[in-house]
PDB file of N, CA and C in Angstrom:
ATOM      1  N   MET A   1       0.721   6.295 -19.101  1.00 81.00           N
ATOM      2  CA  MET A   1      -0.144   5.261 -18.562  1.00 81.00           C
ATOM      3  C   MET A   1      -0.826   4.555 -19.736  1.00 81.00           C
ATOM      4  N   THR A   2      -0.836   3.228 -19.697  1.00 84.00           N
ATOM      5  CA  THR A   2      -1.451   2.447 -20.770  1.00 84.00           C
ATOM      6  C   THR A   2      -2.920   2.172 -20.460  1.00 84.00           C
ATOM      7  N   THR A   3      -3.632   1.714 -21.461  1.00 85.00           N
ATOM      8  CA  THR A   3      -5.034   1.353 -21.262  1.00 85.00           C
ATOM      9  C   THR A   3      -5.159   0.254 -20.214  1.00 85.00           C
ATOM     10  N   THR A   4      -4.255  -0.699 -20.240  1.00 89.00           N
ATOM     11  CA  THR A   4      -4.280  -1.790 -19.260  1.00 89.00           C
ATOM     12  C   THR A   4      -4.087  -1.246 -17.840  1.00 89.00           C
ATOM     13  N   GLU A   5      -3.173  -0.316 -17.673  1.00 89.00           N
ATOM     14  CA  GLU A   5      -2.951   0.288 -16.362  1.00 89.00           C
ATOM     15  C   GLU A   5      -4.171   1.071 -15.895  1.00 89.00           C
ATOM     16  N   VAL A   6      -4.790   1.789 -16.818  1.00 88.00           N
ATOM     17  CA  VAL A   6      -6.009   2.530 -16.478  1.00 88.00           C
ATOM     18  C   VAL A   6      -7.095   1.546 -16.075  1.00 88.00           C
ATOM     19  N   TRP A   7      -7.226   0.451 -16.807  1.00 91.00           N
ATOM     20  CA  TRP A   7      -8.219  -0.575 -16.483  1.00 91.00           C
ATOM     21  C   TRP A   7      -7.986  -1.128 -15.085  1.00 91.00           C
ATOM     22  N   LYS A   8      -6.755  -1.541 -14.813  1.00 93.00           N
ATOM     23  CA  LYS A   8      -6.435  -2.141 -13.512  1.00 93.00           C
ATOM     24  C   LYS A   8      -6.652  -1.155 -12.361  1.00 93.00           C
ATOM     25  N   THR A   9      -6.399   0.105 -12.616  1.00 91.00           N
ATOM     26  CA  THR A   9      -6.494   1.118 -11.566  1.00 91.00           C
ATOM     27  C   THR A   9      -7.922   1.594 -11.337  1.00 91.00           C
ATOM     28  N   TYR A  10      -8.709   1.763 -12.405  1.00 92.00           N
ATOM     29  CA  TYR A  10      -9.990   2.453 -12.287  1.00 92.00           C
ATOM     30  C   TYR A  10     -11.231   1.669 -12.699  1.00 92.00           C
ATOM     31  N   ALA A  11     -11.112   0.465 -13.222  1.00 94.00           N
ATOM     32  CA  ALA A  11     -12.277  -0.254 -13.742  1.00 94.00           C
ATOM     33  C   ALA A  11     -13.360  -0.461 -12.681  1.00 94.00           C
ATOM     34  N   ILE A  12     -12.966  -0.819 -11.482  1.00 94.00           N
ATOM     35  CA  ILE A  12     -13.957  -1.049 -10.420  1.00 94.00           C
ATOM     36  C   ILE A  12     -14.682   0.252 -10.079  1.00 94.00           C
ATOM     37  N   ASP A  13     -13.929   1.349 -10.018  1.00 93.00           N
ATOM     38  CA  ASP A  13     -14.546   2.648  -9.720  1.00 93.00           C
ATOM     39  C   ASP A  13     -15.518   3.071 -10.817  1.00 93.00           C
ATOM     40  N   VAL A  14     -15.122   2.874 -12.069  1.00 94.00           N
ATOM     41  CA  VAL A  14     -15.994   3.232 -13.193  1.00 94.00           C
ATOM     42  C   VAL A  14     -17.257   2.376 -13.151  1.00 94.00           C
ATOM     43  N   LYS A  15     -17.088   1.085 -12.909  1.00 95.00           N
ATOM     44  CA  LYS A  15     -18.243   0.188 -12.857  1.00 95.00           C
ATOM     45  C   LYS A  15     -19.185   0.574 -11.719  1.00 95.00           C
ATOM     46  N   ARG A  16     -18.630   0.876 -10.558  1.00 94.00           N
ATOM     47  CA  ARG A  16     -19.445   1.268  -9.401  1.00 94.00           C
ATOM     48  C   ARG A  16     -20.219   2.553  -9.706  1.00 94.00           C
ATOM     49  N   LEU A  17     -19.539   3.505 -10.310  1.00 92.00           N
ATOM     50  CA  LEU A  17     -20.165   4.785 -10.647  1.00 92.00           C
ATOM     51  C   LEU A  17     -21.317   4.595 -11.630  1.00 92.00           C
ATOM     52  N   ILE A  18     -21.091   3.814 -12.684  1.00 94.00           N
ATOM     53  CA  ILE A  18     -22.122   3.590 -13.693  1.00 94.00           C
ATOM     54  C   ILE A  18     -23.281   2.779 -13.111  1.00 94.00           C
ATOM     55  N   MET A  19     -22.974   1.738 -12.340  1.00 94.00           N
ATOM     56  CA  MET A  19     -24.021   0.909 -11.750  1.00 94.00           C
ATOM     57  C   MET A  19     -24.906   1.727 -10.817  1.00 94.00           C
ATOM     58  N   SER A  20     -24.324   2.691 -10.120  1.00 92.00           N
ATOM     59  CA  SER A  20     -25.128   3.505  -9.205  1.00 92.00           C
ATOM     60  C   SER A  20     -26.154   4.354  -9.943  1.00 92.00           C
ATOM     61  N   LYS A  21     -25.954   4.559 -11.219  1.00 91.00           N
ATOM     62  CA  LYS A  21     -26.882   5.379 -12.000  1.00 91.00           C
ATOM     63  C   LYS A  21     -27.845   4.562 -12.842  1.00 91.00           C
ATOM     64  N   VAL A  22     -27.382   3.472 -13.442  1.00 91.00           N
ATOM     65  CA  VAL A  22     -28.272   2.723 -14.346  1.00 91.00           C
ATOM     66  C   VAL A  22     -28.974   1.549 -13.673  1.00 91.00           C
ATOM     67  N   LYS A  23     -28.436   1.050 -12.568  1.00 90.00           N
ATOM     68  CA  LYS A  23     -29.089   0.003 -11.762  1.00 90.00           C
ATOM     69  C   LYS A  23     -29.353  -1.298 -12.520  1.00 90.00           C
ATOM     70  N   ASP A  24     -28.524  -1.609 -13.507  1.00 91.00           N
ATOM     71  CA  ASP A  24     -28.686  -2.831 -14.284  1.00 91.00           C
ATOM     72  C   ASP A  24     -27.298  -3.357 -14.627  1.00 91.00           C
ATOM     73  N   ALA A  25     -27.011  -4.588 -14.207  1.00 95.00           N
ATOM     74  CA  ALA A  25     -25.664  -5.140 -14.360  1.00 95.00           C
ATOM     75  C   ALA A  25     -25.246  -5.282 -15.825  1.00 95.00           C
ATOM     76  N   GLN A  26     -26.138  -5.762 -16.685  1.00 96.00           N
ATOM     77  CA  GLN A  26     -25.797  -5.948 -18.097  1.00 96.00           C
ATOM     78  C   GLN A  26     -25.514  -4.613 -18.775  1.00 96.00           C
ATOM     79  N   ILE A  27     -26.361  -3.634 -18.537  1.00 94.00           N
ATOM     80  CA  ILE A  27     -26.160  -2.308 -19.127  1.00 94.00           C
ATOM     81  C   ILE A  27     -24.883  -1.696 -18.575  1.00 94.00           C
ATOM     82  N   THR A  28     -24.641  -1.888 -17.285  1.00 96.00           N
ATOM     83  CA  THR A  28     -23.408  -1.379 -16.685  1.00 96.00           C
ATOM     84  C   THR A  28     -22.190  -1.962 -17.379  1.00 96.00           C
ATOM     85  N   ASP A  29     -22.175  -3.276 -17.579  1.00 96.00           N
ATOM     86  CA  ASP A  29     -21.043  -3.906 -18.256  1.00 96.00           C
ATOM     87  C   ASP A  29     -20.851  -3.348 -19.664  1.00 96.00           C
ATOM     88  N   ASP A  30     -21.948  -3.154 -20.376  1.00 96.00           N
ATOM     89  CA  ASP A  30     -21.876  -2.591 -21.726  1.00 96.00           C
ATOM     90  C   ASP A  30     -21.298  -1.175 -21.702  1.00 96.00           C
ATOM     91  N   LEU A  31     -21.745  -0.365 -20.751  1.00 97.00           N
ATOM     92  CA  LEU A  31     -21.282   1.020 -20.674  1.00 97.00           C
ATOM     93  C   LEU A  31     -19.830   1.098 -20.216  1.00 97.00           C
ATOM     94  N   VAL A  32     -19.423   0.214 -19.308  1.00 96.00           N
ATOM     95  CA  VAL A  32     -18.015   0.175 -18.900  1.00 96.00           C
ATOM     96  C   VAL A  32     -17.147  -0.174 -20.107  1.00 96.00           C
ATOM     97  N   GLN A  33     -17.589  -1.124 -20.886  1.00 96.00           N
ATOM     98  CA  GLN A  33     -16.849  -1.490 -22.090  1.00 96.00           C
ATOM     99  C   GLN A  33     -16.760  -0.298 -23.044  1.00 96.00           C
ATOM    100  N   GLU A  34     -17.850   0.401 -23.213  1.00 96.00           N
ATOM    101  CA  GLU A  34     -17.860   1.582 -24.077  1.00 96.00           C
ATOM    102  C   GLU A  34     -16.887   2.655 -23.571  1.00 96.00           C
ATOM    103  N   VAL A  35     -16.871   2.861 -22.264  1.00 95.00           N
ATOM    104  CA  VAL A  35     -15.942   3.843 -21.675  1.00 95.00           C
ATOM    105  C   VAL A  35     -14.505   3.453 -21.998  1.00 95.00           C
ATOM    106  N   PHE A  36     -14.163   2.197 -21.806  1.00 94.00           N
ATOM    107  CA  PHE A  36     -12.771   1.798 -22.012  1.00 94.00           C
ATOM    108  C   PHE A  36     -12.393   1.697 -23.485  1.00 94.00           C
ATOM    109  N   ILE A  37     -13.342   1.551 -24.366  1.00 93.00           N
ATOM    110  CA  ILE A  37     -13.044   1.676 -25.803  1.00 93.00           C
ATOM    111  C   ILE A  37     -12.662   3.129 -26.094  1.00 93.00           C
ATOM    112  N   LYS A  38     -13.406   4.061 -25.520  1.00 91.00           N
ATOM    113  CA  LYS A  38     -13.076   5.480 -25.684  1.00 91.00           C
ATOM    114  C   LYS A  38     -11.714   5.783 -25.081  1.00 91.00           C
ATOM    115  N   VAL A  39     -11.445   5.217 -23.914  1.00 90.00           N
ATOM    116  CA  VAL A  39     -10.147   5.411 -23.262  1.00 90.00           C
ATOM    117  C   VAL A  39      -9.033   4.916 -24.174  1.00 90.00           C
ATOM    118  N   HIS A  40      -9.212   3.741 -24.720  1.00 89.00           N
ATOM    119  CA  HIS A  40      -8.182   3.156 -25.584  1.00 89.00           C
ATOM    120  C   HIS A  40      -7.883   4.039 -26.794  1.00 89.00           C
ATOM    121  N   THR A  41      -8.916   4.618 -27.372  1.00 91.00           N
ATOM    122  CA  THR A  41      -8.709   5.413 -28.583  1.00 91.00           C
ATOM    123  C   THR A  41      -8.202   6.830 -28.297  1.00 91.00           C
ATOM    124  N   LYS A  42      -8.416   7.333 -27.077  1.00 87.00           N
ATOM    125  CA  LYS A  42      -8.067   8.736 -26.789  1.00 87.00           C
ATOM    126  C   LYS A  42      -7.017   8.927 -25.696  1.00 87.00           C
ATOM    127  N   LEU A  43      -6.572   7.858 -25.068  1.00 82.00           N
ATOM    128  CA  LEU A  43      -5.682   7.983 -23.918  1.00 82.00           C
ATOM    129  C   LEU A  43      -4.401   8.747 -24.243  1.00 82.00           C
ATOM    130  N   GLU A  44      -3.897   8.570 -25.429  1.00 82.00           N
ATOM    131  CA  GLU A  44      -2.643   9.237 -25.795  1.00 82.00           C
ATOM    132  C   GLU A  44      -2.763  10.764 -25.822  1.00 82.00           C
ATOM    133  N   THR A  45      -3.989  11.282 -25.862  1.00 81.00           N
ATOM    134  CA  THR A  45      -4.157  12.739 -25.871  1.00 81.00           C
ATOM    135  C   THR A  45      -3.990  13.357 -24.478  1.00 81.00           C
ATOM    136  N   ILE A  46      -4.002  12.511 -23.447  1.00 78.00           N
ATOM    137  CA  ILE A  46      -3.823  12.997 -22.081  1.00 78.00           C
ATOM    138  C   ILE A  46      -2.330  13.093 -21.817  1.00 78.00           C
ATOM    139  N   GLN A  47      -1.857  14.297 -21.597  1.00 71.00           N
ATOM    140  CA  GLN A  47      -0.428  14.535 -21.402  1.00 71.00           C
ATOM    141  C   GLN A  47       0.039  14.212 -19.988  1.00 71.00           C
ATOM    142  N   GLU A  48      -0.779  14.526 -19.005  1.00 79.00           N
ATOM    143  CA  GLU A  48      -0.371  14.355 -17.618  1.00 79.00           C
ATOM    144  C   GLU A  48      -1.134  13.200 -16.981  1.00 79.00           C
ATOM    145  N   GLU A  49      -0.390  12.314 -16.348  1.00 76.00           N
ATOM    146  CA  GLU A  49      -1.003  11.167 -15.695  1.00 76.00           C
ATOM    147  C   GLU A  49      -1.982  11.585 -14.608  1.00 76.00           C
ATOM    148  N   SER A  50      -1.724  12.713 -13.987  1.00 77.00           N
ATOM    149  CA  SER A  50      -2.587  13.178 -12.901  1.00 77.00           C
ATOM    150  C   SER A  50      -3.979  13.563 -13.393  1.00 77.00           C
ATOM    151  N   LYS A  51      -4.146  13.772 -14.678  1.00 84.00           N
ATOM    152  CA  LYS A  51      -5.440  14.162 -15.229  1.00 84.00           C
ATOM    153  C   LYS A  51      -6.266  12.987 -15.731  1.00 84.00           C
ATOM    154  N   VAL A  52      -5.703  11.794 -15.710  1.00 87.00           N
ATOM    155  CA  VAL A  52      -6.389  10.615 -16.236  1.00 87.00           C
ATOM    156  C   VAL A  52      -7.681  10.349 -15.475  1.00 87.00           C
ATOM    157  N   LYS A  53      -7.640  10.384 -14.153  1.00 88.00           N
ATOM    158  CA  LYS A  53      -8.818  10.063 -13.357  1.00 88.00           C
ATOM    159  C   LYS A  53      -9.961  11.029 -13.627  1.00 88.00           C
ATOM    160  N   SER A  54      -9.702  12.315 -13.631  1.00 87.00           N
ATOM    161  CA  SER A  54     -10.789  13.271 -13.870  1.00 87.00           C
ATOM    162  C   SER A  54     -11.324  13.127 -15.291  1.00 87.00           C
ATOM    163  N   TRP A  55     -10.455  12.883 -16.247  1.00 88.00           N
ATOM    164  CA  TRP A  55     -10.886  12.669 -17.627  1.00 88.00           C
ATOM    165  C   TRP A  55     -11.739  11.402 -17.725  1.00 88.00           C
ATOM    166  N   LEU A  56     -11.305  10.343 -17.059  1.00 91.00           N
ATOM    167  CA  LEU A  56     -12.038   9.083 -17.081  1.00 91.00           C
ATOM    168  C   LEU A  56     -13.424   9.242 -16.465  1.00 91.00           C
ATOM    169  N   LEU A  57     -13.519   9.968 -15.374  1.00 89.00           N
ATOM    170  CA  LEU A  57     -14.823  10.220 -14.756  1.00 89.00           C
ATOM    171  C   LEU A  57     -15.726  11.033 -15.676  1.00 89.00           C
ATOM    172  N   SER A  58     -15.154  11.978 -16.396  1.00 90.00           N
ATOM    173  CA  SER A  58     -15.942  12.751 -17.363  1.00 90.00           C
ATOM    174  C   SER A  58     -16.445  11.863 -18.492  1.00 90.00           C
ATOM    175  N   VAL A  59     -15.586  11.003 -18.989  1.00 92.00           N
ATOM    176  CA  VAL A  59     -15.994  10.065 -20.044  1.00 92.00           C
ATOM    177  C   VAL A  59     -17.103   9.151 -19.526  1.00 92.00           C
ATOM    178  N   SER A  60     -16.961   8.682 -18.306  1.00 94.00           N
ATOM    179  CA  SER A  60     -17.978   7.804 -17.707  1.00 94.00           C
ATOM    180  C   SER A  60     -19.303   8.539 -17.557  1.00 94.00           C
ATOM    181  N   ARG A  61     -19.247   9.736 -17.020  1.00 92.00           N
ATOM    182  CA  ARG A  61     -20.467  10.537 -16.838  1.00 92.00           C
ATOM    183  C   ARG A  61     -21.146  10.795 -18.179  1.00 92.00           C
ATOM    184  N   ASN A  62     -20.383  11.182 -19.176  1.00 93.00           N
ATOM    185  CA  ASN A  62     -20.959  11.470 -20.488  1.00 93.00           C
ATOM    186  C   ASN A  62     -21.521  10.212 -21.156  1.00 93.00           C
ATOM    187  N   THR A  63     -20.892   9.088 -20.934  1.00 95.00           N
ATOM    188  CA  THR A  63     -21.392   7.829 -21.485  1.00 95.00           C
ATOM    189  C   THR A  63     -22.743   7.469 -20.866  1.00 95.00           C
ATOM    190  N   VAL A  64     -22.884   7.676 -19.554  1.00 93.00           N
ATOM    191  CA  VAL A  64     -24.171   7.440 -18.886  1.00 93.00           C
ATOM    192  C   VAL A  64     -25.227   8.408 -19.419  1.00 93.00           C
ATOM    193  N   LEU A  65     -24.868   9.660 -19.542  1.00 91.00           N
ATOM    194  CA  LEU A  65     -25.816  10.645 -20.088  1.00 91.00           C
ATOM    195  C   LEU A  65     -26.260  10.259 -21.502  1.00 91.00           C
ATOM    196  N   ASP A  66     -25.310   9.859 -22.327  1.00 92.00           N
ATOM    197  CA  ASP A  66     -25.649   9.430 -23.695  1.00 92.00           C
ATOM    198  C   ASP A  66     -26.588   8.238 -23.677  1.00 92.00           C
ATOM    199  N   TYR A  67     -26.336   7.292 -22.779  1.00 92.00           N
ATOM    200  CA  TYR A  67     -27.209   6.124 -22.663  1.00 92.00           C
ATOM    201  C   TYR A  67     -28.632   6.558 -22.317  1.00 92.00           C
ATOM    202  N   PHE A  68     -28.792   7.400 -21.304  1.00 88.00           N
ATOM    203  CA  PHE A  68     -30.134   7.836 -20.908  1.00 88.00           C
ATOM    204  C   PHE A  68     -30.809   8.635 -22.028  1.00 88.00           C
ATOM    205  N   ARG A  69     -30.046   9.429 -22.734  1.00 86.00           N
ATOM    206  CA  ARG A  69     -30.633  10.184 -23.856  1.00 86.00           C
ATOM    207  C   ARG A  69     -31.138   9.237 -24.937  1.00 86.00           C
ATOM    208  N   LYS A  70     -30.345   8.223 -25.228  1.00 87.00           N
ATOM    209  CA  LYS A  70     -30.724   7.279 -26.284  1.00 87.00           C
ATOM    210  C   LYS A  70     -31.927   6.431 -25.864  1.00 87.00           C
ATOM    211  N   VAL A  71     -31.937   5.956 -24.651  1.00 84.00           N
ATOM    212  CA  VAL A  71     -32.992   5.062 -24.186  1.00 84.00           C
ATOM    213  C   VAL A  71     -34.277   5.809 -23.868  1.00 84.00           C
ATOM    214  N   ASN A  72     -34.163   6.900 -23.176  1.00 74.00           N
ATOM    215  CA  ASN A  72     -35.355   7.604 -22.698  1.00 74.00           C
ATOM    216  C   ASN A  72     -35.765   8.792 -23.554  1.00 74.00           C
ATOM    217  N   LYS A  73     -34.922   9.182 -24.450  1.00 57.00           N
ATOM    218  CA  LYS A  73     -35.129  10.373 -25.278  1.00 57.00           C
ATOM    219  C   LYS A  73     -35.107  11.652 -24.441  1.00 57.00           C
ATOM    220  N   GLU A  74     -35.439  11.503 -23.178  1.00 56.00           N
ATOM    221  CA  GLU A  74     -35.414  12.643 -22.273  1.00 56.00           C
ATOM    222  C   GLU A  74     -35.043  12.133 -20.889  1.00 56.00           C
ATOM    223  N   ILE A  75     -34.068  12.765 -20.270  1.00 55.00           N
ATOM    224  CA  ILE A  75     -33.632  12.350 -18.947  1.00 55.00           C
ATOM    225  C   ILE A  75     -34.477  13.068 -17.909  1.00 55.00           C
ATOM    226  N   PRO A  76     -35.089  12.321 -17.001  1.00 56.00           N
ATOM    227  CA  PRO A  76     -35.817  12.996 -15.914  1.00 56.00           C
ATOM    228  C   PRO A  76     -34.861  13.913 -15.153  1.00 56.00           C
ATOM    229  N   LEU A  77     -35.347  15.051 -14.731  1.00 56.00           N
ATOM    230  CA  LEU A  77     -34.515  16.071 -14.121  1.00 56.00           C
ATOM    231  C   LEU A  77     -33.694  15.529 -12.955  1.00 56.00           C
ATOM    232  N   GLU A  78     -34.300  14.735 -12.098  1.00 58.00           N
ATOM    233  CA  GLU A  78     -33.563  14.246 -10.931  1.00 58.00           C
ATOM    234  C   GLU A  78     -32.403  13.342 -11.337  1.00 58.00           C
ATOM    235  N   LYS A  79     -32.547  12.564 -12.403  1.00 57.00           N
ATOM    236  CA  LYS A  79     -31.448  11.725 -12.875  1.00 57.00           C
ATOM    237  C   LYS A  79     -30.343  12.578 -13.471  1.00 57.00           C
ATOM    238  N   GLU A  80     -30.717  13.574 -14.267  1.00 56.00           N
ATOM    239  CA  GLU A  80     -29.703  14.428 -14.869  1.00 56.00           C
ATOM    240  C   GLU A  80     -28.921  15.177 -13.799  1.00 56.00           C
ATOM    241  N   GLU A  81     -29.621  15.678 -12.784  1.00 57.00           N
ATOM    242  CA  GLU A  81     -28.928  16.378 -11.698  1.00 57.00           C
ATOM    243  C   GLU A  81     -27.987  15.435 -10.970  1.00 57.00           C
ATOM    244  N   ALA A  82     -28.411  14.214 -10.748  1.00 59.00           N
ATOM    245  CA  ALA A  82     -27.566  13.234 -10.071  1.00 59.00           C
ATOM    246  C   ALA A  82     -26.337  12.902 -10.905  1.00 59.00           C
ATOM    247  N   ILE A  83     -26.527  12.778 -12.206  1.00 57.00           N
ATOM    248  CA  ILE A  83     -25.412  12.445 -13.080  1.00 57.00           C
ATOM    249  C   ILE A  83     -24.445  13.620 -13.181  1.00 57.00           C
ATOM    250  N   VAL A  84     -24.964  14.809 -13.299  1.00 58.00           N
ATOM    251  CA  VAL A  84     -24.102  15.982 -13.350  1.00 58.00           C
ATOM    252  C   VAL A  84     -23.297  16.105 -12.072  1.00 58.00           C
ATOM    253  N   SER A  85     -23.884  15.708 -10.954  1.00 58.00           N
ATOM    254  CA  SER A  85     -23.158  15.780  -9.680  1.00 58.00           C
ATOM    255  C   SER A  85     -21.991  14.801  -9.640  1.00 58.00           C
ATOM    256  N   LEU A  86     -21.934  13.850 -10.566  1.00 54.00           N
ATOM    257  CA  LEU A  86     -20.810  12.915 -10.626  1.00 54.00           C
ATOM    258  C   LEU A  86     -19.490  13.634 -10.808  1.00 54.00           C
ATOM    259  N   SER A  87     -19.530  14.761 -11.486  1.00 50.00           N
ATOM    260  CA  SER A  87     -18.287  15.490 -11.702  1.00 50.00           C
ATOM    261  C   SER A  87     -17.723  16.034 -10.398  1.00 50.00           C
ATOM    262  N   LEU A  88     -18.545  16.069  -9.352  1.00 50.00           N
ATOM    263  CA  LEU A  88     -18.091  16.558  -8.063  1.00 50.00           C
ATOM    264  C   LEU A  88     -17.613  15.440  -7.147  1.00 50.00           C
ATOM    265  N   ILE A  89     -17.873  14.195  -7.559  1.00 50.00           N
ATOM    266  CA  ILE A  89     -17.511  13.040  -6.741  1.00 50.00           C
ATOM    267  C   ILE A  89     -16.068  12.676  -6.985  1.00 50.00           C
ATOM    268  N   HIS A  90     -15.353  12.417  -5.933  1.00 48.00           N
ATOM    269  CA  HIS A  90     -13.985  11.923  -6.024  1.00 48.00           C
ATOM    270  C   HIS A  90     -13.959  10.515  -5.487  1.00 48.00           C
ATOM    271  N   ILE A  91     -13.663   9.588  -6.358  1.00 46.00           N
ATOM    272  CA  ILE A  91     -13.659   8.174  -5.961  1.00 46.00           C
ATOM    273  C   ILE A  91     -12.350   7.862  -5.273  1.00 46.00           C
TER     274      ILE A  91
END
């Protein structure tokens, strides 16, 4: 699967997931871009196409966590719990 295929298949889901946590369109766009830069540089390490979605969701979740850590220095517990629960969500 190429980066373009991943983009076409999952970009809306990634954007929806990130927007639900950060609640800001500009920041969401920036974080989606950051996620897909990571995807582009690491996609070849994913051997099985079936694992792309779960890997992409993990990258998205971690990117949101990194954003909150950088901006807030400390993530309020309820936000961190909500973000961690993203790993349980199937889009």
